[in-house]
Coordinates of C-alpha atoms in Angstrom, one line a residue:
M1 CA -179.5 -177.2 17.9
K2 CA -179.4 -178.0 14.3
E3 CA -175.9 -177.5 12.7
P4 CA -176.0 -174.5 10.2
A5 CA -175.5 -175.3 6.6
R6 CA -171.9 -175.5 5.4
H7 CA -171.4 -173.3 2.3
D8 CA -168.5 -172.1 0.2
S9 CA -167.9 -168.5 -0.4
H10 CA -170.2 -168.5 -3.4
G11 CA -173.1 -169.9 -1.5
G12 CA -172.8 -173.5 -2.6
D13 CA -173.3 -176.4 -0.3
L14 CA -170.0 -177.8 0.9
S15 CA -171.4 -181.1 2.1
S16 CA -171.0 -182.6 -1.3
D17 CA -167.5 -181.3 -2.0
K18 CA -164.7 -183.7 -2.2
E19 CA -162.1 -184.0 0.5
E20 CA -158.5 -184.2 -0.6
G21 CA -156.2 -185.4 2.1
S22 CA -157.3 -183.6 5.3
G23 CA -158.4 -180.4 3.4
I24 CA -161.9 -179.4 2.4
T25 CA -162.4 -178.0 -1.1
I26 CA -163.8 -174.5 -1.3
D27 CA -165.7 -172.8 -4.2
G28 CA -166.4 -176.2 -5.6
G29 CA -163.0 -176.8 -7.0
I30 CA -159.8 -175.6 -5.4
A31 CA -158.7 -177.8 -2.5
L32 CA -156.8 -176.4 0.5
D33 CA -155.1 -179.7 1.1
K34 CA -151.5 -180.1 2.3
K35 CA -149.9 -179.7 -1.1
S36 CA -151.5 -176.4 -1.8
Q37 CA -151.1 -175.0 1.7
L38 CA -148.9 -172.2 2.9
Q39 CA -146.4 -173.1 5.6
R40 CA -147.0 -172.2 9.3
G41 CA -143.6 -170.8 9.8
L42 CA -144.4 -167.4 11.5
K43 CA -144.0 -167.2 15.2
S44 CA -145.5 -164.7 17.6
R45 CA -142.6 -162.3 17.4
H46 CA -142.7 -162.5 13.6
I47 CA -146.3 -161.4 13.2
Q48 CA -146.0 -158.7 15.9
F49 CA -143.1 -157.1 14.1
L50 CA -144.6 -157.7 10.7
A51 CA -147.6 -155.5 11.6
L52 CA -145.4 -152.9 13.2
G53 CA -143.0 -153.1 10.2
G54 CA -145.8 -152.2 7.9
A55 CA -147.0 -149.4 10.1
I56 CA -143.7 -147.8 10.8
G57 CA -142.5 -146.7 7.4
T58 CA -141.2 -143.4 6.1
G59 CA -144.4 -141.6 7.4
L60 CA -143.2 -141.5 11.0
F61 CA -139.7 -140.2 10.1
L62 CA -140.5 -137.9 7.2
G63 CA -144.3 -137.5 6.7
S64 CA -144.8 -136.1 10.2
G65 CA -142.6 -133.2 9.2
S66 CA -144.9 -132.3 6.3
I67 CA -148.0 -132.5 8.5
L68 CA -146.3 -130.3 11.2
S69 CA -145.5 -127.6 8.7
S70 CA -149.1 -127.5 7.4
V71 CA -151.1 -127.5 10.7
G72 CA -148.8 -127.2 13.8
P73 CA -147.9 -129.5 16.6
A74 CA -151.3 -129.9 18.4
P75 CA -153.2 -131.2 15.4
L76 CA -150.3 -133.5 14.6
W77 CA -150.5 -135.1 18.0
M78 CA -154.3 -135.1 18.2
G79 CA -154.6 -136.6 14.7
Y80 CA -152.3 -139.5 15.4
M81 CA -153.9 -140.2 18.8
C82 CA -157.4 -140.3 17.3
M83 CA -156.3 -142.4 14.4
M84 CA -154.8 -144.9 16.8
G85 CA -158.3 -145.4 18.2
V86 CA -159.6 -146.1 14.8
V87 CA -156.7 -148.6 14.1
W88 CA -157.4 -150.3 17.5
V89 CA -161.0 -151.1 16.5
V90 CA -160.0 -152.3 13.0
M91 CA -157.3 -154.5 14.5
N92 CA -159.8 -156.0 16.9
N93 CA -162.3 -156.7 14.2
I94 CA -159.6 -158.6 12.2
A95 CA -158.3 -160.4 15.2
E96 CA -161.6 -161.8 16.2
M97 CA -162.4 -163.1 12.7
V98 CA -159.0 -164.7 12.0
T99 CA -158.6 -166.1 15.5
Y100 CA -162.0 -167.9 15.1
L101 CA -160.9 -169.4 11.7
P102 CA -157.1 -169.1 11.2
M103 CA -157.3 -171.4 8.1
R104 CA -154.3 -171.6 5.7
G105 CA -154.6 -169.6 2.6
I106 CA -157.4 -167.2 3.8
T107 CA -157.3 -163.5 3.7
L108 CA -159.7 -160.7 4.6
P109 CA -161.4 -160.6 1.2
Y110 CA -162.1 -164.4 1.7
F111 CA -164.0 -163.6 4.8
T112 CA -165.9 -160.8 3.0
G113 CA -167.1 -163.3 0.4
R114 CA -168.0 -165.8 3.0
Y115 CA -169.9 -163.4 5.5
V116 CA -171.3 -160.7 3.2
D117 CA -171.1 -161.1 -0.6
T118 CA -168.9 -162.5 -3.3
S119 CA -169.0 -159.3 -5.4
L120 CA -167.9 -157.1 -2.4
S121 CA -165.0 -159.7 -1.8
F122 CA -164.0 -159.4 -5.4
A123 CA -163.7 -155.6 -5.4
A124 CA -162.0 -155.6 -1.9
G125 CA -159.5 -158.3 -2.9
W126 CA -158.3 -156.4 -6.1
N127 CA -158.4 -153.1 -4.2
Y128 CA -156.0 -154.7 -1.5
W129 CA -153.8 -156.2 -4.1
Y130 CA -153.4 -152.9 -6.0
A131 CA -152.7 -150.9 -2.7
Y132 CA -150.0 -153.5 -1.6
A133 CA -148.3 -153.8 -5.0
I134 CA -148.1 -150.0 -5.6
L135 CA -146.7 -149.6 -2.0
V136 CA -143.9 -152.0 -2.9
A137 CA -142.9 -149.7 -5.8
A138 CA -143.4 -146.6 -3.5
E139 CA -141.1 -148.1 -0.8
A140 CA -138.5 -149.1 -3.4
N141 CA -138.5 -145.5 -4.8
A142 CA -138.3 -144.1 -1.2
G143 CA -135.3 -146.3 -0.7
A144 CA -133.5 -145.0 -3.8
L145 CA -134.2 -141.4 -2.7
L146 CA -132.8 -142.0 0.7
L147 CA -129.7 -143.6 -0.6
G148 CA -129.2 -140.4 -2.8
Y149 CA -128.7 -138.5 0.5
W150 CA -125.1 -139.8 0.5
D151 CA -124.5 -138.2 -2.9
T152 CA -123.5 -141.5 -4.6
K153 CA -122.7 -141.5 -8.3
V154 CA -124.9 -144.6 -8.7
H155 CA -128.1 -144.2 -10.9
P156 CA -131.4 -144.5 -8.9
A157 CA -132.5 -147.3 -11.1
V158 CA -129.7 -149.4 -9.7
W159 CA -130.8 -148.9 -6.1
I160 CA -134.4 -149.6 -7.1
T161 CA -133.4 -152.9 -8.7
I162 CA -131.3 -153.9 -5.6
I163 CA -134.1 -153.2 -3.3
L164 CA -136.7 -155.1 -5.4
V165 CA -134.5 -158.1 -5.9
V166 CA -133.6 -158.4 -2.2
S167 CA -137.2 -158.1 -1.2
F168 CA -138.2 -160.7 -3.8
L169 CA -135.6 -163.2 -2.6
L170 CA -136.7 -162.8 1.1
N171 CA -140.3 -163.6 0.0
I172 CA -139.5 -166.3 -2.4
I173 CA -137.3 -168.6 -0.3
A174 CA -139.5 -169.6 2.7
V175 CA -141.9 -167.9 4.9
S176 CA -139.7 -168.5 8.0
V177 CA -136.8 -166.7 6.2
F178 CA -139.1 -163.8 5.4
G179 CA -140.4 -163.6 9.0
E180 CA -137.0 -163.6 10.5
A181 CA -135.7 -160.9 8.1
E182 CA -138.7 -158.7 8.9
F183 CA -138.2 -159.2 12.6
W184 CA -134.7 -157.9 12.4
F185 CA -135.6 -155.1 10.0
A186 CA -138.4 -154.0 12.3
S187 CA -136.0 -154.3 15.4
I188 CA -133.7 -151.7 13.9
K189 CA -136.6 -149.3 13.4
L190 CA -137.9 -149.8 16.9
I191 CA -134.5 -149.3 18.6
T192 CA -134.0 -146.1 16.4
I193 CA -137.4 -144.7 17.4
M194 CA -136.8 -145.4 21.1
G195 CA -133.4 -143.8 20.9
L196 CA -134.9 -140.7 19.2
I197 CA -137.6 -140.5 21.8
I198 CA -135.1 -140.5 24.7
L199 CA -132.9 -138.0 22.9
G200 CA -135.8 -135.8 22.2
I201 CA -136.8 -135.8 25.9
V202 CA -133.2 -135.0 26.8
I203 CA -133.2 -132.0 24.4
M204 CA -136.6 -130.8 25.6
L205 CA -135.2 -130.8 29.2
G206 CA -132.1 -128.9 28.2
G207 CA -129.6 -131.7 28.0
G208 CA -128.3 -130.8 24.5
P209 CA -125.0 -128.9 23.9
T210 CA -126.8 -125.5 24.0
H211 CA -128.5 -126.5 27.3
E212 CA -131.6 -124.6 26.1
R213 CA -134.6 -126.0 28.0
I214 CA -137.3 -125.7 25.2
G215 CA -140.0 -127.9 26.7
F216 CA -143.3 -126.8 25.0
L217 CA -141.9 -123.4 23.9
Y218 CA -142.9 -123.9 20.3
W219 CA -146.5 -124.6 21.2
Y220 CA -146.6 -121.0 22.3
D221 CA -144.4 -119.4 19.7
P222 CA -145.3 -119.7 16.8
G223 CA -148.2 -121.6 18.3
A224 CA -149.9 -125.0 18.7
F225 CA -152.2 -124.5 15.8
K226 CA -151.7 -123.3 12.3
E227 CA -155.2 -122.4 11.0
L228 CA -156.3 -124.0 7.8
L229 CA -158.6 -122.3 5.2
A230 CA -160.4 -120.3 7.9
P231 CA -159.7 -118.1 10.9
G232 CA -160.4 -118.9 14.5
S233 CA -161.9 -122.1 15.8
S234 CA -163.1 -123.1 12.3
G235 CA -159.6 -123.0 11.0
R236 CA -158.2 -125.0 14.0
F237 CA -160.8 -127.6 13.6
L238 CA -160.0 -127.9 9.9
S239 CA -156.4 -128.2 10.7
F240 CA -157.2 -131.2 13.1
W241 CA -159.5 -132.9 10.5
S242 CA -157.0 -132.6 7.6
T243 CA -154.4 -134.1 9.9
F244 CA -156.8 -136.9 11.0
A245 CA -157.3 -137.9 7.4
R246 CA -153.6 -137.7 6.6
C247 CA -152.5 -139.6 9.7
G248 CA -154.5 -142.6 8.6
F249 CA -152.2 -143.1 5.6
S250 CA -149.4 -144.1 8.0
F251 CA -151.5 -147.0 9.2
I252 CA -153.2 -148.0 6.0
T253 CA -153.1 -151.8 5.4
S254 CA -151.1 -152.4 8.6
P255 CA -153.7 -154.0 10.8
E256 CA -154.5 -156.4 7.9
L257 CA -150.9 -157.7 8.0
I258 CA -151.8 -159.8 11.1
G259 CA -154.8 -161.1 9.3
L260 CA -153.0 -162.0 6.2
A261 CA -150.4 -163.9 8.3
A262 CA -152.9 -165.8 10.4
G263 CA -152.8 -168.9 8.1
E264 CA -149.1 -169.1 8.3
T265 CA -148.8 -168.5 12.1
V266 CA -147.6 -171.1 14.6
A267 CA -150.3 -171.7 17.4
P268 CA -152.6 -169.0 15.9
R269 CA -155.1 -168.8 18.7
R270 CA -152.4 -168.1 21.2
N271 CA -150.2 -165.8 19.1
L272 CA -152.8 -163.8 17.1
P273 CA -154.6 -162.3 20.2
K274 CA -151.3 -161.6 21.7
A275 CA -150.0 -159.7 18.6
A276 CA -153.4 -157.8 18.3
R277 CA -153.3 -156.6 22.0
R278 CA -149.7 -155.4 21.8
F279 CA -150.1 -153.6 18.5
L280 CA -151.9 -150.7 20.0
Y281 CA -149.6 -150.2 23.0
R282 CA -146.5 -150.1 20.7
L283 CA -148.2 -147.7 18.3
A284 CA -149.1 -145.5 21.2
I285 CA -145.4 -145.3 22.1
F286 CA -144.0 -144.9 18.6
Y287 CA -146.6 -142.7 17.1
G288 CA -148.3 -141.0 20.1
V289 CA -145.1 -140.1 21.9
S290 CA -143.1 -139.4 18.8
S291 CA -145.5 -137.0 17.3
L292 CA -145.7 -135.1 20.6
I293 CA -141.9 -134.8 20.8
V294 CA -141.5 -133.8 17.2
G295 CA -143.9 -130.9 17.7
C296 CA -141.8 -129.8 20.6
L297 CA -138.3 -130.0 18.9
V298 CA -139.2 -128.0 15.8
P299 CA -141.5 -125.0 15.2
Y300 CA -144.0 -125.4 12.4
D301 CA -142.6 -122.4 10.6
E302 CA -139.1 -124.1 10.2
P303 CA -138.2 -123.6 6.5
R304 CA -136.4 -127.0 6.2
L305 CA -139.6 -128.9 6.9
L306 CA -140.6 -128.0 3.3
D307 CA -137.6 -129.6 1.8
K308 CA -138.8 -131.7 -1.2
S309 CA -135.8 -134.1 -1.1
N310 CA -137.7 -136.8 0.8
N311 CA -134.6 -137.9 2.7
A312 CA -133.1 -137.2 6.1
S313 CA -132.7 -133.4 5.4
A314 CA -136.5 -133.0 5.6
S315 CA -136.9 -135.3 8.7
P316 CA -138.2 -133.3 11.7
W317 CA -136.0 -135.5 13.9
V318 CA -132.8 -134.5 12.1
I319 CA -133.9 -130.8 12.0
G320 CA -134.7 -130.8 15.8
I321 CA -131.3 -132.5 16.6
Q322 CA -129.5 -130.1 14.4
R323 CA -131.3 -127.1 16.0
A324 CA -130.0 -128.4 19.5
G325 CA -126.5 -128.2 18.2
I326 CA -125.9 -132.0 17.7
A327 CA -124.1 -132.9 14.5
G328 CA -123.5 -136.2 12.7
L329 CA -126.6 -138.1 13.6
D330 CA -128.3 -137.3 10.3
H331 CA -126.5 -140.1 8.5
A332 CA -127.5 -142.6 11.1
I333 CA -131.2 -141.4 11.0
N334 CA -131.1 -141.6 7.1
G335 CA -129.9 -145.2 7.4
A336 CA -132.7 -146.0 9.8
I337 CA -135.3 -144.4 7.5
L338 CA -133.8 -146.5 4.7
T339 CA -134.4 -149.6 6.8
S340 CA -137.9 -148.6 7.4
A341 CA -138.6 -148.2 3.7
W342 CA -137.0 -151.5 2.9
S343 CA -138.9 -153.3 5.8
A344 CA -142.2 -151.8 4.8
G345 CA -141.7 -152.8 1.1
N346 CA -140.8 -156.3 2.3
A347 CA -144.0 -156.5 4.3
F348 CA -146.2 -155.1 1.5
L349 CA -144.7 -157.6 -1.0
Y350 CA -145.6 -160.5 1.4
S351 CA -149.1 -159.2 1.8
G352 CA -149.9 -158.5 -1.8
S353 CA -148.7 -162.0 -2.9
R354 CA -151.0 -163.5 -0.2
V355 CA -154.0 -161.5 -1.3
L356 CA -153.4 -162.6 -4.9
F357 CA -153.0 -166.2 -3.7
S358 CA -156.3 -166.1 -1.8
L359 CA -158.1 -164.5 -4.9
A360 CA -156.9 -167.3 -7.0
V361 CA -157.9 -170.0 -4.5
T362 CA -161.4 -168.6 -4.4
G363 CA -161.7 -168.4 -8.2
Q364 CA -161.4 -164.6 -8.5
A365 CA -158.0 -164.5 -10.1
P366 CA -156.3 -166.9 -12.6
A367 CA -155.7 -170.3 -11.0
I368 CA -152.0 -170.2 -11.6
F369 CA -151.6 -167.8 -8.7
A370 CA -152.9 -170.5 -6.4
K371 CA -149.7 -172.7 -6.9
T372 CA -147.2 -173.0 -4.1
N373 CA -143.7 -174.5 -4.1
R374 CA -142.6 -177.3 -1.7
R375 CA -141.8 -174.7 1.0
G376 CA -145.4 -173.4 0.8
V377 CA -144.6 -170.1 -0.9
P378 CA -147.1 -169.0 -3.5
Y379 CA -144.3 -168.1 -6.0
P380 CA -146.4 -167.1 -9.0
A381 CA -148.2 -164.6 -6.8
V382 CA -144.9 -163.3 -5.4
I383 CA -143.5 -162.9 -8.9
A384 CA -146.5 -161.0 -10.2
T385 CA -146.6 -158.6 -7.2
S386 CA -142.9 -158.0 -7.5
L387 CA -143.3 -157.2 -11.3
F388 CA -145.9 -154.6 -10.4
G389 CA -143.3 -153.0 -8.1
C390 CA -141.3 -152.2 -11.1
L391 CA -143.6 -149.2 -11.5
A392 CA -140.9 -147.6 -9.3
Y393 CA -138.8 -147.1 -12.4
L394 CA -141.3 -144.4 -13.5
N395 CA -139.6 -142.1 -11.0
V396 CA -136.3 -142.4 -12.9
S397 CA -137.6 -140.1 -15.7
S398 CA -139.0 -136.7 -15.1
G399 CA -142.1 -137.5 -17.1
G400 CA -142.9 -140.5 -15.1
V401 CA -142.8 -138.8 -11.8
K402 CA -146.2 -137.3 -12.2
A403 CA -147.7 -140.6 -13.3
F404 CA -146.2 -142.4 -10.3
A405 CA -147.6 -139.8 -8.0
W406 CA -151.0 -140.4 -9.4
L407 CA -150.7 -144.1 -8.9
M408 CA -149.7 -143.5 -5.3
N409 CA -152.6 -141.0 -4.6
L410 CA -155.0 -143.6 -5.9
S411 CA -153.7 -146.2 -3.5
T412 CA -153.8 -144.2 -0.3
I413 CA -157.7 -143.8 -0.2
S414 CA -157.9 -147.5 -1.1
G415 CA -157.0 -148.2 2.6
Y416 CA -159.9 -146.4 4.0
I417 CA -162.2 -148.2 1.7
A418 CA -160.6 -151.5 2.8
W419 CA -161.3 -150.6 6.4
I420 CA -165.0 -149.9 5.7
V421 CA -165.3 -153.3 4.1
V422 CA -163.4 -155.0 7.0
M423 CA -165.9 -153.5 9.5
I424 CA -168.9 -154.4 7.4
T425 CA -167.6 -158.0 7.2
Y426 CA -167.1 -158.0 11.0
L427 CA -170.6 -156.8 11.7
R428 CA -172.2 -159.5 9.5
F429 CA -169.8 -162.2 11.0
R430 CA -170.9 -161.2 14.5
K431 CA -174.5 -161.0 13.6
A432 CA -174.4 -164.5 12.1
L433 CA -172.8 -165.8 15.4
E434 CA -175.6 -164.2 17.4
V435 CA -178.4 -165.5 15.2
Q436 CA -177.0 -169.0 15.1
G437 CA -176.3 -169.1 18.8
L438 CA -172.6 -169.4 18.4
L439 CA -171.3 -166.1 19.8
D440 CA -170.1 -167.8 23.0
T441 CA -167.7 -170.0 20.8
L442 CA -165.6 -166.9 19.9
P443 CA -162.1 -167.8 21.1
F444 CA -161.0 -164.1 21.3
K445 CA -163.4 -161.3 22.3
T446 CA -162.6 -157.6 22.3
P447 CA -164.3 -154.9 24.4
F448 CA -167.1 -152.5 23.4
Q449 CA -168.3 -154.6 20.4
P450 CA -170.2 -154.1 18.2
Y451 CA -170.8 -150.5 19.2
A452 CA -167.2 -149.4 18.8
T453 CA -167.3 -150.8 15.2
W454 CA -170.5 -148.8 14.3
V455 CA -168.9 -145.6 15.6
V456 CA -165.6 -146.1 13.8
L457 CA -167.4 -147.2 10.6
F458 CA -169.2 -143.8 10.5
I459 CA -165.9 -142.0 11.2
V460 CA -163.9 -143.7 8.4
T461 CA -166.8 -143.3 6.0
L462 CA -166.8 -139.6 6.8
L463 CA -163.0 -139.4 6.4
T464 CA -163.3 -141.1 3.0
L465 CA -165.9 -138.7 1.7
T466 CA -164.1 -135.6 3.1
N467 CA -160.4 -136.5 2.7
G468 CA -160.1 -134.1 -0.2
F469 CA -161.8 -131.1 1.2
T470 CA -158.7 -129.0 0.8
T471 CA -158.8 -129.4 -3.0
F472 CA -161.8 -127.0 -3.1
A473 CA -160.0 -124.0 -1.8
P474 CA -158.7 -123.2 -4.4
F475 CA -160.2 -125.9 -6.6
S476 CA -157.7 -128.2 -8.3
Y477 CA -159.2 -130.8 -10.5
E478 CA -156.0 -132.9 -10.5
D479 CA -156.0 -133.1 -6.7
F480 CA -159.7 -133.6 -6.6
L481 CA -159.5 -136.7 -8.9
A482 CA -156.6 -138.1 -7.0
A483 CA -158.5 -137.8 -3.7
Y484 CA -161.8 -139.3 -5.0
I485 CA -161.3 -141.3 -8.2
T486 CA -160.7 -144.5 -6.2
I487 CA -164.3 -144.5 -4.9
P488 CA -166.0 -144.8 -8.3
A489 CA -163.2 -147.3 -9.4
F490 CA -164.0 -149.6 -6.5
L491 CA -167.8 -149.2 -7.2
I492 CA -167.1 -150.2 -10.8
L493 CA -165.4 -153.4 -9.7
Y494 CA -168.1 -154.2 -7.2
L495 CA -171.2 -153.4 -9.4
G496 CA -169.6 -154.9 -12.6
H497 CA -169.0 -158.2 -10.7
K498 CA -172.6 -158.1 -9.3
A499 CA -174.0 -157.4 -12.8
V500 CA -172.3 -160.5 -14.2
F501 CA -172.7 -162.9 -11.4
R502 CA -176.1 -161.6 -9.9
G503 CA -177.0 -162.8 -6.4
P504 CA -178.3 -161.1 -3.3
W505 CA -176.6 -157.9 -2.1
A506 CA -175.9 -159.5 1.2
K507 CA -176.3 -163.0 2.7
S508 CA -178.9 -163.3 5.5
A509 CA -177.4 -164.0 9.0
E510 CA -179.1 -167.4 9.0
D511 CA -177.3 -168.5 5.7
I512 CA -173.9 -167.2 6.6
D513 CA -171.5 -170.1 7.1
V514 CA -169.6 -169.7 10.4
V515 CA -169.2 -173.5 10.7
T516 CA -167.0 -174.8 7.9
G517 CA -163.4 -175.2 9.1
K518 CA -164.3 -174.5 12.7
K519 CA -163.9 -178.1 13.9
E520 CA -160.6 -178.4 12.0
M521 CA -159.2 -175.3 13.6
D522 CA -160.4 -176.3 17.0
D523 CA -158.6 -179.6 16.6
L524 CA -155.5 -177.8 15.4
C525 CA -155.4 -175.4 18.3
T526 CA -156.2 -178.0 20.9
A527 CA -152.9 -179.6 20.2
D528 CA -151.1 -176.4 21.0
V529 CA -149.4 -176.3 24.4
D530 CA -148.3 -173.1 26.1
P531 CA -144.5 -173.0 26.5
V532 CA -143.4 -173.2 30.2
P533 CA -140.4 -171.0 31.0
K534 CA -137.6 -172.7 32.9
N535 CA -135.9 -169.6 34.1
W536 CA -136.4 -165.8 34.2
I537 CA -134.6 -165.3 30.9
Q538 CA -137.1 -167.6 29.1
R539 CA -140.0 -165.8 31.0
V540 CA -138.8 -162.5 29.5
W541 CA -138.3 -164.0 26.1
F542 CA -141.7 -165.7 26.0
W543 CA -143.3 -162.4 27.0
I544 CA -141.6 -160.6 24.2
A545 CA -141.9 -163.4 21.6

């Protein structure tokens, strides 16, 4: 069989590109040689906990209470369970692509430019960077609010500064330092969640100080559903659909963290599939079980769920524990939520800087952001993303709070758009492999493909178009704009780039380059040897890590 043509992400032939060291130049100019590479300092446990760290933020501890008060326990649990199915498919798409070509310096927008279209890659890349950068600011602001729970006399701007500076230092030193810090950050969260799940089950079974066996009592009184906008089955369905859309925001940009870390992962074809497979199981425990228990501990008409303080006092876990007669745990839980916010912000800063680095490498951002230090850290990209996080200071003044809320609302729907682009990219990638007779060379295959991707692509597109349906009754132009303005903004980036650079709307499957870098990655991964445990302790550790 004739070898398919080797092209760069703009469609140019790579056969005439220079080689610098052992690296192939891409986009006709920027070389991915050793000097410009990112370090492979992330181990399996690092990337597994990196993805979980991004997924488990303040949403699990605080956001679930807001949803519970709006729709009731049944839609809360159903929404999270259904969204986990969506996340599973998106994660599988990402894992297949990055395991096939785990090249250093690549991100998901890079694959979009390579397999679909450069203009779509441009729009997706800047969409990702904005979402990650504003989430850095959001988590810093959340951390300041959580610290305010202890009624300190310190100004919130001081806490925001400390959080941003620590996150910056963890990202700028070395990728292995970042990975280790994120591992321990996420470990605290996971231990806390497991403890809360066990405590919640004990309370449900009557093991609390009051010895009241509540079980699923609150699913009957006041009820499992709180109807939304309409009575009867229509209102119950709208409750579920509203929750389905809102639950997605807890997972937005989280599956992508594994893809972003692929180029910095040790033994990528062994560790990336492992991380992808375990991601769903852990989410099922932490979100599926947690959302079920929360709906059993607290009735949806509990007034404290509507607390606007955004700290532990509004957490359904704290409220449920206090209702059971247990005092004193609110401080510990607030500390765990603070760790969640800090960990998520740390992960988002890492991700945003890598997206900006990749945009620069492919010529879609200023070349200065493609520079790395001797430790392989893209320090200009880290600095730029950190500076964007300073938008958190908007919340210090009363006038800036509304502006910051707008910026946050604009970022949330960006995640759904990003998932749509990921799935389109995967479908073109898979089609190219089929047409060029290379589908059997995939080192990692996931079930139900490509049919699962088509189904989820339809669902996420529908969620994107209907996520703001509650703004129509009664109509609020501010909420409507917040829900939908990201869509035309994305289209302006995409169509504007297309108008300037022209080119086809999508590459044909025959012309898509699925060859460049494959041999190099095969050679890299051939040298990887699975570690052999010497005793049962190592066997357990190798399974975890």
